[in-house]
Amino acid sequence: MLIWALYDVSDDKQRNHVAKVLLNAGLERVQYSVFVGDLDPNRFDELVIAAERIVEEQDSVYFFPQCRPDFDRMRIVGAGFDAKRVASELLTDFF
Amino acid sequence: MLIWALYDVSDDKQRNHVAKVLLNAGLERVQYSVFVGDLDPNRFDELVIAAERIVEEQDSVYFFPQCRPDFDRMRIVGAGFDAKRVASELLTDFF
């Protein structure tokens, strides 16, 4: 399933650690703090558990599963605009 | 429809302006840079246009419409965890 991951992590080291975990799980980075990919439900659960081990209480990582109709309705304003195009290119199997 | 809005805007004044526009559209702030609300499609379109007028190319605002099944599959790690609870409390009509 299509998963968007966005984080707000203040500590540099922890942020890099989270980024590495997201990339290792197979997500692609489409903006500095935004990742997207196609994960099966088990892999998604594992990724969430891995993130829970790293992220401190004051920080956060959002994981948004997204169905095709919601992808089509999604809007990105500004630099992030490319993220939607990139996602549709990356996730050819999904689309 | 349920809409999540997340932004990454570097300039303080512009960021405050975007926040004001999101709040005026009826979204609630659930974390520093995360908003959620129930908007009809016309209001959503108007909000996107308003954001496009403010946001510079290097910044971004993500608008994620979310269906109920995707809300249930969404995972938030860290401080943001409350955001999901808050959303379900705010959006009683949606749920």
mmCIF file with all atom_site columns, C-alpha atoms in Angstrom:
data_model
loop_
_atom_site.group_PDB
_atom_site.id
_atom_site.type_symbol
_atom_site.label_atom_id
_atom_site.label_alt_id
_atom_site.label_comp_id
_atom_site.label_asym_id
_atom_site.label_entity_id
_atom_site.label_seq_id
_atom_site.pdbx_PDB_ins_code
_atom_site.Cartn_x
_atom_site.Cartn_y
_atom_site.Cartn_z
_atom_site.occupancy
_atom_site.B_iso_or_equiv
_atom_site.pdbx_formal_charge
_atom_site.auth_seq_id
_atom_site.auth_comp_id
_atom_site.auth_asym_id
_atom_site.auth_atom_id
_atom_site.pdbx_PDB_model_num
ATOM 1   C CA . MET A 1 1  ? 0.000   0.000  0.000   1.00 0.00 ? 1  MET A CA 1
ATOM 2   C CA . LEU A 1 2  ? 1.063   3.586  -0.618  1.00 0.00 ? 2  LEU A CA 1
ATOM 3   C CA . ILE A 1 3  ? 2.570   5.101  2.531   1.00 0.00 ? 3  ILE A CA 1
ATOM 4   C CA . TRP A 1 4  ? 3.616   8.710  3.108   1.00 0.00 ? 4  TRP A CA 1
ATOM 5   C CA . ALA A 1 5  ? 5.952   9.300  6.038   1.00 0.00 ? 5  ALA A CA 1
ATOM 6   C CA . LEU A 1 6  ? 6.604   12.805 7.363   1.00 0.00 ? 6  LEU A CA 1
ATOM 7   C CA . TYR A 1 7  ? 8.666   13.607 10.405  1.00 0.00 ? 7  TYR A CA 1
ATOM 8   C CA . ASP A 1 8  ? 9.335   16.439 12.796  1.00 0.00 ? 8  ASP A CA 1
ATOM 9   C CA . VAL A 1 9  ? 12.406  15.401 14.785  1.00 0.00 ? 9  VAL A CA 1
ATOM 10  C CA . SER A 1 10 ? 14.535  18.110 16.394  1.00 0.00 ? 10 SER A CA 1
ATOM 11  C CA . ASP A 1 11 ? 17.746  16.221 17.163  1.00 0.00 ? 11 ASP A CA 1
ATOM 12  C CA . ASP A 1 12 ? 20.030  15.857 14.109  1.00 0.00 ? 12 ASP A CA 1
ATOM 13  C CA . LYS A 1 13 ? 21.305  12.421 15.032  1.00 0.00 ? 13 LYS A CA 1
ATOM 14  C CA . GLN A 1 14 ? 17.846  11.001 15.716  1.00 0.00 ? 14 GLN A CA 1
ATOM 15  C CA . ARG A 1 15 ? 16.475  12.612 12.565  1.00 0.00 ? 15 ARG A CA 1
ATOM 16  C CA . ASN A 1 16 ? 19.202  10.983 10.483  1.00 0.00 ? 16 ASN A CA 1
ATOM 17  C CA . HIS A 1 17 ? 18.485  7.689  12.208  1.00 0.00 ? 17 HIS A CA 1
ATOM 18  C CA . VAL A 1 18 ? 14.777  7.912  11.377  1.00 0.00 ? 18 VAL A CA 1
ATOM 19  C CA . ALA A 1 19 ? 15.587  8.832  7.770   1.00 0.00 ? 19 ALA A CA 1
ATOM 20  C CA . LYS A 1 20 ? 17.865  5.797  7.487   1.00 0.00 ? 20 LYS A CA 1
ATOM 21  C CA . VAL A 1 21 ? 15.165  3.489  8.868   1.00 0.00 ? 21 VAL A CA 1
ATOM 22  C CA . LEU A 1 22 ? 12.594  4.872  6.412   1.00 0.00 ? 22 LEU A CA 1
ATOM 23  C CA . LEU A 1 23 ? 14.979  4.453  3.473   1.00 0.00 ? 23 LEU A CA 1
ATOM 24  C CA . ASN A 1 24 ? 15.979  0.940  4.571   1.00 0.00 ? 24 ASN A CA 1
ATOM 25  C CA . ALA A 1 25 ? 12.298  -0.024 4.676   1.00 0.00 ? 25 ALA A CA 1
ATOM 26  C CA . GLY A 1 26 ? 12.100  0.878  0.990   1.00 0.00 ? 26 GLY A CA 1
ATOM 27  C CA . LEU A 1 27 ? 10.633  4.370  1.126   1.00 0.00 ? 27 LEU A CA 1
ATOM 28  C CA . GLU A 1 28 ? 12.029  7.055  -1.193  1.00 0.00 ? 28 GLU A CA 1
ATOM 29  C CA . ARG A 1 29 ? 12.802  10.566 -0.075  1.00 0.00 ? 29 ARG A CA 1
ATOM 30  C CA . VAL A 1 30 ? 10.781  13.110 -2.041  1.00 0.00 ? 30 VAL A CA 1
ATOM 31  C CA . GLN A 1 31 ? 11.497  16.131 0.146   1.00 0.00 ? 31 GLN A CA 1
ATOM 32  C CA . TYR A 1 32 ? 13.741  16.822 3.126   1.00 0.00 ? 32 TYR A CA 1
ATOM 33  C CA . SER A 1 33 ? 11.304  15.440 5.689   1.00 0.00 ? 33 SER A CA 1
ATOM 34  C CA . VAL A 1 34 ? 8.900   13.584 3.387   1.00 0.00 ? 34 VAL A CA 1
ATOM 35  C CA . PHE A 1 35 ? 9.153   9.991  2.202   1.00 0.00 ? 35 PHE A CA 1
ATOM 36  C CA . VAL A 1 36 ? 6.860   7.814  0.126   1.00 0.00 ? 36 VAL A CA 1
ATOM 37  C CA . GLY A 1 37 ? 6.731   4.188  -0.907  1.00 0.00 ? 37 GLY A CA 1
ATOM 38  C CA . ASP A 1 38 ? 4.730   1.053  -1.475  1.00 0.00 ? 38 ASP A CA 1
ATOM 39  C CA . LEU A 1 39 ? 4.838   -1.269 1.565   1.00 0.00 ? 39 LEU A CA 1
ATOM 40  C CA . ASP A 1 40 ? 2.976   -4.426 2.390   1.00 0.00 ? 40 ASP A CA 1
ATOM 41  C CA . PRO A 1 41 ? 1.115   -4.320 5.727   1.00 0.00 ? 41 PRO A CA 1
ATOM 42  C CA . ASN A 1 42 ? 3.688   -6.441 7.604   1.00 0.00 ? 42 ASN A CA 1
ATOM 43  C CA . ARG A 1 43 ? 6.570   -4.290 6.479   1.00 0.00 ? 43 ARG A CA 1
ATOM 44  C CA . PHE A 1 44 ? 4.569   -1.219 7.441   1.00 0.00 ? 44 PHE A CA 1
ATOM 45  C CA . ASP A 1 45 ? 4.007   -2.581 10.961  1.00 0.00 ? 45 ASP A CA 1
ATOM 46  C CA . GLU A 1 46 ? 7.720   -3.348 11.305  1.00 0.00 ? 46 GLU A CA 1
ATOM 47  C CA . LEU A 1 47 ? 8.601   0.166  10.192  1.00 0.00 ? 47 LEU A CA 1
ATOM 48  C CA . VAL A 1 48 ? 6.273   1.730  12.765  1.00 0.00 ? 48 VAL A CA 1
ATOM 49  C CA . ILE A 1 49 ? 7.822   -0.389 15.523  1.00 0.00 ? 49 ILE A CA 1
ATOM 50  C CA . ALA A 1 50 ? 11.317  0.613  14.389  1.00 0.00 ? 50 ALA A CA 1
ATOM 51  C CA . ALA A 1 51 ? 10.311  4.296  14.451  1.00 0.00 ? 51 ALA A CA 1
ATOM 52  C CA . GLU A 1 52 ? 8.808   3.922  17.935  1.00 0.00 ? 52 GLU A CA 1
ATOM 53  C CA . ARG A 1 53 ? 12.192  2.722  19.182  1.00 0.00 ? 53 ARG A CA 1
ATOM 54  C CA . ILE A 1 54 ? 13.940  5.864  17.956  1.00 0.00 ? 54 ILE A CA 1
ATOM 55  C CA . VAL A 1 55 ? 11.534  8.770  18.274  1.00 0.00 ? 55 VAL A CA 1
ATOM 56  C CA . GLU A 1 56 ? 11.396  10.729 21.530  1.00 0.00 ? 56 GLU A CA 1
ATOM 57  C CA . GLU A 1 57 ? 8.129   11.952 23.040  1.00 0.00 ? 57 GLU A CA 1
ATOM 58  C CA . GLN A 1 58 ? 8.558   15.526 21.868  1.00 0.00 ? 58 GLN A CA 1
ATOM 59  C CA . ASP A 1 59 ? 9.132   14.487 18.258  1.00 0.00 ? 59 ASP A CA 1
ATOM 60  C CA . SER A 1 60 ? 6.827   12.809 15.805  1.00 0.00 ? 60 SER A CA 1
ATOM 61  C CA . VAL A 1 61 ? 6.611   10.719 12.673  1.00 0.00 ? 61 VAL A CA 1
ATOM 62  C CA . TYR A 1 62 ? 3.359   10.585 10.731  1.00 0.00 ? 62 TYR A CA 1
ATOM 63  C CA . PHE A 1 63 ? 2.575   7.571  8.565   1.00 0.00 ? 63 PHE A CA 1
ATOM 64  C CA . PHE A 1 64 ? -0.272  8.175  6.130   1.00 0.00 ? 64 PHE A CA 1
ATOM 65  C CA . PRO A 1 65 ? -1.489  5.170  4.165   1.00 0.00 ? 65 PRO A CA 1
ATOM 66  C CA . GLN A 1 66 ? -3.240  6.482  1.091   1.00 0.00 ? 66 GLN A CA 1
ATOM 67  C CA . CYS A 1 67 ? -5.730  4.889  -1.276  1.00 0.00 ? 67 CYS A CA 1
ATOM 68  C CA . ARG A 1 68 ? -5.791  5.865  -4.929  1.00 0.00 ? 68 ARG A CA 1
ATOM 69  C CA . PRO A 1 69 ? -8.832  8.202  -4.696  1.00 0.00 ? 69 PRO A CA 1
ATOM 70  C CA . ASP A 1 70 ? -7.152  10.098 -1.834  1.00 0.00 ? 70 ASP A CA 1
ATOM 71  C CA . PHE A 1 71 ? -3.905  10.316 -3.815  1.00 0.00 ? 71 PHE A CA 1
ATOM 72  C CA . ASP A 1 72 ? -5.860  11.953 -6.626  1.00 0.00 ? 72 ASP A CA 1
ATOM 73  C CA . ARG A 1 73 ? -7.476  14.435 -4.233  1.00 0.00 ? 73 ARG A CA 1
ATOM 74  C CA . MET A 1 74 ? -4.226  15.249 -2.440  1.00 0.00 ? 74 MET A CA 1
ATOM 75  C CA . ARG A 1 75 ? -2.832  18.729 -3.098  1.00 0.00 ? 75 ARG A CA 1
ATOM 76  C CA . ILE A 1 76 ? 0.699   19.900 -2.491  1.00 0.00 ? 76 ILE A CA 1
ATOM 77  C CA . VAL A 1 77 ? 1.481   23.601 -2.597  1.00 0.00 ? 77 VAL A CA 1
ATOM 78  C CA . GLY A 1 78 ? 5.018   24.961 -3.097  1.00 0.00 ? 78 GLY A CA 1
ATOM 79  C CA . ALA A 1 79 ? 8.237   22.975 -3.391  1.00 0.00 ? 79 ALA A CA 1
ATOM 80  C CA . GLY A 1 80 ? 6.514   19.808 -2.359  1.00 0.00 ? 80 GLY A CA 1
ATOM 81  C CA . PHE A 1 81 ? 4.533   19.829 -5.574  1.00 0.00 ? 81 PHE A CA 1
ATOM 82  C CA . ASP A 1 82 ? 7.075   17.530 -7.174  1.00 0.00 ? 82 ASP A CA 1
ATOM 83  C CA . ALA A 1 83 ? 6.468   14.973 -4.442  1.00 0.00 ? 83 ALA A CA 1
ATOM 84  C CA . LYS A 1 84 ? 3.178   13.935 -6.005  1.00 0.00 ? 84 LYS A CA 1
ATOM 85  C CA . ARG A 1 85 ? 4.721   13.585 -9.459  1.00 0.00 ? 85 ARG A CA 1
ATOM 86  C CA . VAL A 1 86 ? 7.689   11.686 -8.005  1.00 0.00 ? 86 VAL A CA 1
ATOM 87  C CA . ALA A 1 87 ? 5.335   9.392  -6.084  1.00 0.00 ? 87 ALA A CA 1
ATOM 88  C CA . SER A 1 88 ? 3.370   8.580  -9.219  1.00 0.00 ? 88 SER A CA 1
ATOM 89  C CA . GLU A 1 89 ? 6.620   7.820  -11.051 1.00 0.00 ? 89 GLU A CA 1
ATOM 90  C CA . LEU A 1 90 ? 8.078   5.725  -8.243  1.00 0.00 ? 90 LEU A CA 1
ATOM 91  C CA . LEU A 1 91 ? 4.961   3.747  -7.560  1.00 0.00 ? 91 LEU A CA 1
ATOM 92  C CA . THR A 1 92 ? 4.119   2.530  -11.034 1.00 0.00 ? 92 THR A CA 1
ATOM 93  C CA . ASP A 1 93 ? 2.930   -0.788 -9.631  1.00 0.00 ? 93 ASP A CA 1
ATOM 94  C CA . PHE A 1 94 ? 0.552   0.986  -7.293  1.00 0.00 ? 94 PHE A CA 1
ATOM 95  C CA . PHE A 1 95 ? -0.842  3.165  -10.087 1.00 0.00 ? 95 PHE A CA 1
ATOM 96  C CA . MET B 1 1  ? -14.104 15.248 3.979   1.00 0.00 ? 1  MET B CA 1
ATOM 97  C CA . LEU B 1 2  ? -11.307 14.762 6.484   1.00 0.00 ? 2  LEU B CA 1
ATOM 98  C CA . ILE B 1 3  ? -8.276  16.864 5.534   1.00 0.00 ? 3  ILE B CA 1
ATOM 99  C CA . TRP B 1 4  ? -4.828  16.835 7.150   1.00 0.00 ? 4  TRP B CA 1
ATOM 100 C CA . ALA B 1 5  ? -2.640  19.862 6.412   1.00 0.00 ? 5  ALA B CA 1
ATOM 101 C CA . LEU B 1 6  ? 1.082   19.836 7.216   1.00 0.00 ? 6  LEU B CA 1
ATOM 102 C CA . TYR B 1 7  ? 3.495   22.592 6.348   1.00 0.00 ? 7  TYR B CA 1
ATOM 103 C CA . ASP B 1 8  ? 7.180   23.251 6.096   1.00 0.00 ? 8  ASP B CA 1
ATOM 104 C CA . VAL B 1 9  ? 7.531   27.031 5.767   1.00 0.00 ? 9  VAL B CA 1
ATOM 105 C CA . SER B 1 10 ? 10.820  28.644 6.792   1.00 0.00 ? 10 SER B CA 1
ATOM 106 C CA . ASP B 1 11 ? 9.812   32.311 7.082   1.00 0.00 ? 11 ASP B CA 1
ATOM 107 C CA . ASP B 1 12 ? 8.073   33.103 10.414  1.00 0.00 ? 12 ASP B CA 1
ATOM 108 C CA . LYS B 1 13 ? 5.702   35.677 8.936   1.00 0.00 ? 13 LYS B CA 1
ATOM 109 C CA . GLN B 1 14 ? 4.635   33.446 6.045   1.00 0.00 ? 14 GLN B CA 1
ATOM 110 C CA . ARG B 1 15 ? 4.273   30.467 8.360   1.00 0.00 ? 15 ARG B CA 1
ATOM 111 C CA . ASN B 1 16 ? 1.993   32.456 10.656  1.00 0.00 ? 16 ASN B CA 1
ATOM 112 C CA . HIS B 1 17 ? 0.035   33.615 7.623   1.00 0.00 ? 17 HIS B CA 1
ATOM 113 C CA . VAL B 1 18 ? -0.458  30.030 6.405   1.00 0.00 ? 18 VAL B CA 1
ATOM 114 C CA . ALA B 1 19 ? -1.500  28.934 9.905   1.00 0.00 ? 19 ALA B CA 1
ATOM 115 C CA . LYS B 1 20 ? -4.079  31.736 10.031  1.00 0.00 ? 20 LYS B CA 1
ATOM 116 C CA . VAL B 1 21 ? -5.507  30.741 6.657   1.00 0.00 ? 21 VAL B CA 1
ATOM 117 C CA . LEU B 1 22 ? -5.772  27.086 7.723   1.00 0.00 ? 22 LEU B CA 1
ATOM 118 C CA . LEU B 1 23 ? -7.497  28.029 10.996  1.00 0.00 ? 23 LEU B CA 1
ATOM 119 C CA . ASN B 1 24 ? -9.846  30.459 9.227   1.00 0.00 ? 24 ASN B CA 1
ATOM 120 C CA . ALA B 1 25 ? -10.857 27.670 6.846   1.00 0.00 ? 25 ALA B CA 1
ATOM 121 C CA . GLY B 1 26 ? -12.018 25.694 9.864   1.00 0.00 ? 26 GLY B CA 1
ATOM 122 C CA . LEU B 1 27 ? -9.081  23.390 10.474  1.00 0.00 ? 27 LEU B CA 1
ATOM 123 C CA . GLU B 1 28 ? -7.890  22.755 14.031  1.00 0.00 ? 28 GLU B CA 1
ATOM 124 C CA . ARG B 1 29 ? -4.268  22.753 15.060  1.00 0.00 ? 29 ARG B CA 1
ATOM 125 C CA . VAL B 1 30 ? -3.253  19.399 16.533  1.00 0.00 ? 30 VAL B CA 1
ATOM 126 C CA . GLN B 1 31 ? 0.496   19.935 16.534  1.00 0.00 ? 31 GLN B CA 1
ATOM 127 C CA . TYR B 1 32 ? 2.782   22.875 15.750  1.00 0.00 ? 32 TYR B CA 1
ATOM 128 C CA . SER B 1 33 ? 2.769   22.303 12.003  1.00 0.00 ? 33 SER B CA 1
ATOM 129 C CA . VAL B 1 34 ? -0.163  19.891 11.697  1.00 0.00 ? 34 VAL B CA 1
ATOM 130 C CA . PHE B 1 35 ? -3.825  20.760 11.219  1.00 0.00 ? 35 PHE B CA 1
ATOM 131 C CA . VAL B 1 36 ? -6.916  18.655 10.683  1.00 0.00 ? 36 VAL B CA 1
ATOM 132 C CA . GLY B 1 37 ? -10.543 19.285 9.871   1.00 0.00 ? 37 GLY B CA 1
ATOM 133 C CA . ASP B 1 38 ? -13.646 18.349 7.964   1.00 0.00 ? 38 ASP B CA 1
ATOM 134 C CA . LEU B 1 39 ? -14.039 20.440 4.801   1.00 0.00 ? 39 LEU B CA 1
ATOM 135 C CA . ASP B 1 40 ? -16.431 20.209 1.900   1.00 0.00 ? 40 ASP B CA 1
ATOM 136 C CA . PRO B 1 41 ? -14.729 19.984 -1.520  1.00 0.00 ? 41 PRO B CA 1
ATOM 137 C CA . ASN B 1 42 ? -15.398 23.634 -2.465  1.00 0.00 ? 42 ASN B CA 1
ATOM 138 C CA . ARG B 1 43 ? -13.928 24.925 0.764   1.00 0.00 ? 43 ARG B CA 1
ATOM 139 C CA . PHE B 1 44 ? -10.955 22.628 0.277   1.00 0.00 ? 44 PHE B CA 1
ATOM 140 C CA . ASP B 1 45 ? -10.331 24.054 -3.213  1.00 0.00 ? 45 ASP B CA 1
ATOM 141 C CA . GLU B 1 46 ? -10.543 27.599 -1.858  1.00 0.00 ? 46 GLU B CA 1
ATOM 142 C CA . LEU B 1 47 ? -8.081  26.756 0.891   1.00 0.00 ? 47 LEU B CA 1
ATOM 143 C CA . VAL B 1 48 ? -5.565  25.329 -1.586  1.00 0.00 ? 48 VAL B CA 1
ATOM 144 C CA . ILE B 1 49 ? -5.834  28.473 -3.733  1.00 0.00 ? 49 ILE B CA 1
ATOM 145 C CA . ALA B 1 50 ? -5.335  30.674 -0.658  1.00 0.00 ? 50 ALA B CA 1
ATOM 146 C CA . ALA B 1 51 ? -2.233  28.659 0.315   1.00 0.00 ? 51 ALA B CA 1
ATOM 147 C CA . GLU B 1 52 ? -0.837  28.943 -3.227  1.00 0.00 ? 52 GLU B CA 1
ATOM 148 C CA . ARG B 1 53 ? -0.992  32.725 -2.910  1.00 0.00 ? 53 ARG B CA 1
ATOM 149 C CA . ILE B 1 54 ? 1.162   32.699 0.229   1.00 0.00 ? 54 ILE B CA 1
ATOM 150 C CA . VAL B 1 55 ? 3.641   29.857 -0.057  1.00 0.00 ? 55 VAL B CA 1
ATOM 151 C CA . GLU B 1 56 ? 6.995   30.461 -1.747  1.00 0.00 ? 56 GLU B CA 1
ATOM 152 C CA . GLU B 1 57 ? 8.601   27.912 -4.055  1.00 0.00 ? 57 GLU B CA 1
ATOM 153 C CA . GLN B 1 58 ? 11.087  26.647 -1.467  1.00 0.00 ? 58 GLN B CA 1
ATOM 154 C CA . ASP B 1 59 ? 8.342   25.969 1.100   1.00 0.00 ? 59 ASP B CA 1
ATOM 155 C CA . SER B 1 60 ? 5.493   23.512 1.034   1.00 0.00 ? 60 SER B CA 1
ATOM 156 C CA . VAL B 1 61 ? 2.058   22.705 2.385   1.00 0.00 ? 61 VAL B CA 1
ATOM 157 C CA . TYR B 1 62 ? 0.714   19.164 2.098   1.00 0.00 ? 62 TYR B CA 1
ATOM 158 C CA . PHE B 1 63 ? -3.032  18.568 2.054   1.00 0.00 ? 63 PHE B CA 1
ATOM 159 C CA . PHE B 1 64 ? -3.964  14.940 2.638   1.00 0.00 ? 64 PHE B CA 1
ATOM 160 C CA . PRO B 1 65 ? -7.637  14.068 2.231   1.00 0.00 ? 65 PRO B CA 1
ATOM 161 C CA . GLN B 1 66 ? -8.256  10.886 4.166   1.00 0.00 ? 66 GLN B CA 1
ATOM 162 C CA . CYS B 1 67 ? -11.000 8.285  3.969   1.00 0.00 ? 67 CYS B CA 1
ATOM 163 C CA . ARG B 1 68 ? -12.068 6.414  7.083   1.00 0.00 ? 68 ARG B CA 1
ATOM 164 C CA . PRO B 1 69 ? -10.157 3.175  6.294   1.00 0.00 ? 69 PRO B CA 1
ATOM 165 C CA . ASP B 1 70 ? -6.956  5.179  5.809   1.00 0.00 ? 70 ASP B CA 1
ATOM 166 C CA . PHE B 1 71 ? -7.569  7.047  9.069   1.00 0.00 ? 71 PHE B CA 1
ATOM 167 C CA . ASP B 1 72 ? -7.768  3.703  10.835  1.00 0.00 ? 72 ASP B CA 1
ATOM 168 C CA . ARG B 1 73 ? -4.515  2.508  9.230   1.00 0.00 ? 73 ARG B CA 1
ATOM 169 C CA . MET B 1 74 ? -2.670  5.777  9.933   1.00 0.00 ? 74 MET B CA 1
ATOM 170 C CA . ARG B 1 75 ? 0.050   5.553  12.566  1.00 0.00 ? 75 ARG B CA 1
ATOM 171 C CA . ILE B 1 76 ? 1.594   8.436  14.454  1.00 0.00 ? 76 ILE B CA 1
ATOM 172 C CA . VAL B 1 77 ? 4.755   7.868  16.467  1.00 0.00 ? 77 VAL B CA 1
ATOM 173 C CA . GLY B 1 78 ? 5.882   10.239 19.249  1.00 0.00 ? 78 GLY B CA 1
ATOM 174 C CA . ALA B 1 79 ? 4.274   13.488 20.328  1.00 0.00 ? 79 ALA B CA 1
ATOM 175 C CA . GLY B 1 80 ? 1.969   13.478 17.349  1.00 0.00 ? 80 GLY B CA 1
ATOM 176 C CA . PHE B 1 81 ? 0.185   10.453 18.725  1.00 0.00 ? 81 PHE B CA 1
ATOM 177 C CA . ASP B 1 82 ? -2.431  12.674 20.290  1.00 0.00 ? 82 ASP B CA 1
ATOM 178 C CA . ALA B 1 83 ? -3.222  14.113 16.876  1.00 0.00 ? 83 ALA B CA 1
ATOM 179 C CA . LYS B 1 84 ? -5.166  11.016 15.908  1.00 0.00 ? 84 LYS B CA 1
ATOM 180 C CA . ARG B 1 85 ? -7.160  11.028 19.142  1.00 0.00 ? 85 ARG B CA 1
ATOM 181 C CA . VAL B 1 86 ? -7.800  14.762 18.800  1.00 0.00 ? 86 VAL B CA 1
ATOM 182 C CA . ALA B 1 87 ? -8.922  14.278 15.205  1.00 0.00 ? 87 ALA B CA 1
ATOM 183 C CA . SER B 1 88 ? -11.385 11.581 16.196  1.00 0.00 ? 88 SER B CA 1
ATOM 184 C CA . GLU B 1 89 ? -12.766 13.847 18.938  1.00 0.00 ? 89 GLU B CA 1
ATOM 185 C CA . LEU B 1 90 ? -12.973 16.918 16.719  1.00 0.00 ? 90 LEU B CA 1
ATOM 186 C CA . LEU B 1 91 ? -14.518 15.200 13.781  1.00 0.00 ? 91 LEU B CA 1
ATOM 187 C CA . THR B 1 92 ? -17.422 13.456 15.422  1.00 0.00 ? 92 THR B CA 1
ATOM 188 C CA . ASP B 1 93 ? -19.575 14.073 12.366  1.00 0.00 ? 93 ASP B CA 1
ATOM 189 C CA . PHE B 1 94 ? -17.003 12.410 10.149  1.00 0.00 ? 94 PHE B CA 1
ATOM 190 C CA . PHE B 1 95 ? -16.752 9.392  12.434  1.00 0.00 ? 95 PHE B CA 1
#
